[in-house]
PDB file of C-alpha atoms and ligand atoms in Angstrom:
ATOM      1  CA  MET A  99     -11.630  13.106 -15.788  1.00 84.00           C
ATOM      2  CA  LYS A 100     -10.995   9.956 -13.818  1.00 91.00           C
ATOM      3  CA  ILE A 101      -9.721  10.210 -10.286  1.00 95.00           C
ATOM      4  CA  PRO A 102      -8.405   7.588  -7.868  1.00 97.00           C
ATOM      5  CA  ALA A 103     -10.533   6.588  -4.890  1.00 97.00           C
ATOM      6  CA  ILE A 104      -9.955   4.507  -1.777  1.00 98.00           C
ATOM      7  CA  ASP A 105     -12.511   2.228  -0.166  1.00 98.00           C
ATOM      8  CA  GLN A 106     -11.938   3.151   3.475  1.00 97.00           C
ATOM      9  CA  GLY A 107     -13.989   0.163   4.581  1.00 97.00           C
ATOM     10  CA  THR A 108     -11.467  -2.335   3.229  1.00 98.00           C
ATOM     11  CA  CYS A 109      -8.168  -0.396   3.452  1.00 98.00           C
ATOM     12  CA  ASN A 110      -5.957  -1.992   6.119  1.00 98.00           C
ATOM     13  CA  LEU A 111      -3.537   0.976   6.346  1.00 98.00           C
ATOM     14  CA  CYS A 112      -0.602  -1.148   5.144  1.00 98.00           C
ATOM     15  CA  ALA A 113       0.920   2.009   3.615  1.00 97.00           C
ATOM     16  CA  GLY A 114       1.866   0.242   0.388  1.00 98.00           C
ATOM     17  CA  CYS A 115       0.300   2.962  -1.734  1.00 98.00           C
ATOM     18  CA  LEU A 116       2.234   5.602   0.203  1.00 98.00           C
ATOM     19  CA  GLU A 117       5.498   3.935  -0.752  1.00 97.00           C
ATOM     20  CA  VAL A 118       4.591   3.485  -4.397  1.00 97.00           C
ATOM     21  CA  CYS A 119       3.014   6.880  -4.992  1.00 97.00           C
ATOM     22  CA  PRO A 120       3.562   9.373  -2.142  1.00 97.00           C
ATOM     23  CA  GLU A 121       2.744  12.297  -4.413  1.00 97.00           C
ATOM     24  CA  VAL A 122      -0.885  11.136  -4.552  1.00 98.00           C
ATOM     25  CA  PHE A 123      -1.556   9.101  -1.405  1.00 98.00           C
ATOM     26  CA  SER A 124      -0.970  10.402   2.106  1.00 98.00           C
ATOM     27  CA  PHE A 125      -1.842   9.314   5.616  1.00 97.00           C
ATOM     28  CA  ASN A 126      -4.141  11.700   7.456  1.00 97.00           C
ATOM     29  CA  LYS A 127      -2.847  11.373  11.013  1.00 96.00           C
ATOM     30  CA  ASN A 128      -5.793  13.224  12.532  1.00 97.00           C
ATOM     31  CA  LEU A 129      -8.473  11.124  10.887  1.00 95.00           C
ATOM     32  CA  GLY A 130      -6.505   7.891  10.678  1.00 96.00           C
ATOM     33  CA  PHE A 131      -7.013   7.036   7.036  1.00 97.00           C
ATOM     34  CA  ILE A 132      -5.313   7.277   3.687  1.00 98.00           C
ATOM     35  CA  GLU A 133      -6.380  10.231   1.616  1.00 97.00           C
ATOM     36  CA  ILE A 134      -5.872  11.258  -1.979  1.00 97.00           C
ATOM     37  CA  LYS A 135      -4.427  14.645  -2.754  1.00 96.00           C
ATOM     38  CA  ASP A 136      -6.254  17.000  -5.092  1.00 95.00           C
ATOM     39  CA  MET A 137      -4.338  17.164  -8.345  1.00 95.00           C
ATOM     40  CA  MET A 138      -5.046  18.536 -11.788  1.00 92.00           C
ATOM     41  CA  ILE A 139      -3.526  15.487 -13.457  1.00 94.00           C
ATOM     42  CA  TYR A 140      -2.918  12.161 -11.742  1.00 96.00           C
ATOM     43  CA  PRO A 141       0.105  10.003 -12.659  1.00 96.00           C
ATOM     44  CA  GLU A 142      -1.783   7.074 -14.144  1.00 96.00           C
ATOM     45  CA  ASP A 143       1.116   4.627 -14.274  1.00 97.00           C
ATOM     46  CA  LYS A 144       2.001   5.028 -10.616  1.00 97.00           C
ATOM     47  CA  ILE A 145      -1.596   4.809  -9.480  1.00 98.00           C
ATOM     48  CA  ASP A 146      -2.097   1.686 -11.583  1.00 98.00           C
ATOM     49  CA  GLU A 147       0.965   0.267  -9.831  1.00 98.00           C
ATOM     50  CA  ALA A 148      -0.562   1.097  -6.428  1.00 98.00           C
ATOM     51  CA  ILE A 149      -3.842  -0.519  -7.517  1.00 98.00           C
ATOM     52  CA  ALA A 150      -1.963  -3.676  -8.524  1.00 98.00           C
ATOM     53  CA  LEU A 151      -0.055  -3.811  -5.236  1.00 97.00           C
ATOM     54  CA  CYS A 152      -2.901  -2.963  -2.827  1.00 98.00           C
ATOM     55  CA  PRO A 153      -3.519  -6.183  -0.871  1.00 98.00           C
ATOM     56  CA  GLU A 154      -7.174  -5.337  -0.231  1.00 98.00           C
ATOM     57  CA  ASP A 155      -8.124  -4.070  -3.707  1.00 98.00           C
ATOM     58  CA  SER A 156      -9.132  -0.827  -2.006  1.00 98.00           C
ATOM     59  CA  ILE A 157      -7.975   1.551  -4.752  1.00 98.00           C
ATOM     60  CA  SER A 158      -9.962   2.159  -7.904  1.00 98.00           C
ATOM     61  CA  TRP A 159     -10.512   4.739 -10.610  1.00 98.00           C
ATOM     62  CA  GLU A 160     -13.734   6.714 -10.561  1.00 96.00           C
ATOM     63  CA  ASP A 161     -15.207   9.088 -13.103  1.00 91.00           C
ATOM     64  CA  GLU A 162     -15.536  12.561 -11.709  1.00 79.00           C
TER      65      GLU A 162
HETATM   66  S1  SF4 B 227      -2.166  -0.150  -0.361  1.00 76.42           S
HETATM   67 FE1  SF4 B 227      -4.390  -0.462  -0.170  1.00 76.42          FE
HETATM   68  S2  SF4 B 227      -4.685  -1.379   1.870  1.00 76.42           S
HETATM   69 FE2  SF4 B 227      -2.623  -0.499   1.820  1.00 76.42          FE
HETATM   70  S3  SF4 B 227      -2.859   1.575   2.674  1.00 76.42           S
HETATM   71 FE3  SF4 B 227      -3.041   1.769   0.430  1.00 76.42          FE
HETATM   72  S4  SF4 B 227      -5.249   1.611   0.002  1.00 76.42           S
HETATM   73 FE4  SF4 B 227      -4.925   0.847   2.080  1.00 76.42          FE
END
């Protein structure tokens, strides 16, 4: 299964992915970074949209 991943080193916390796909991406206030929720099935279309919109190219698909 492929799962989305965020490169924390390049993410600028613009919150774009949170607006596009809040069911998958969330801001961890305690740790100060964007995290990806554990899901059985990820909504590919919306994550692809977030990938396309991310200004830092920080989101990618990874094989689990
Ligand atoms: S859209 Fe990209 S840069 Fe912006 S918060 Fe999400 S992962 Fe980080």
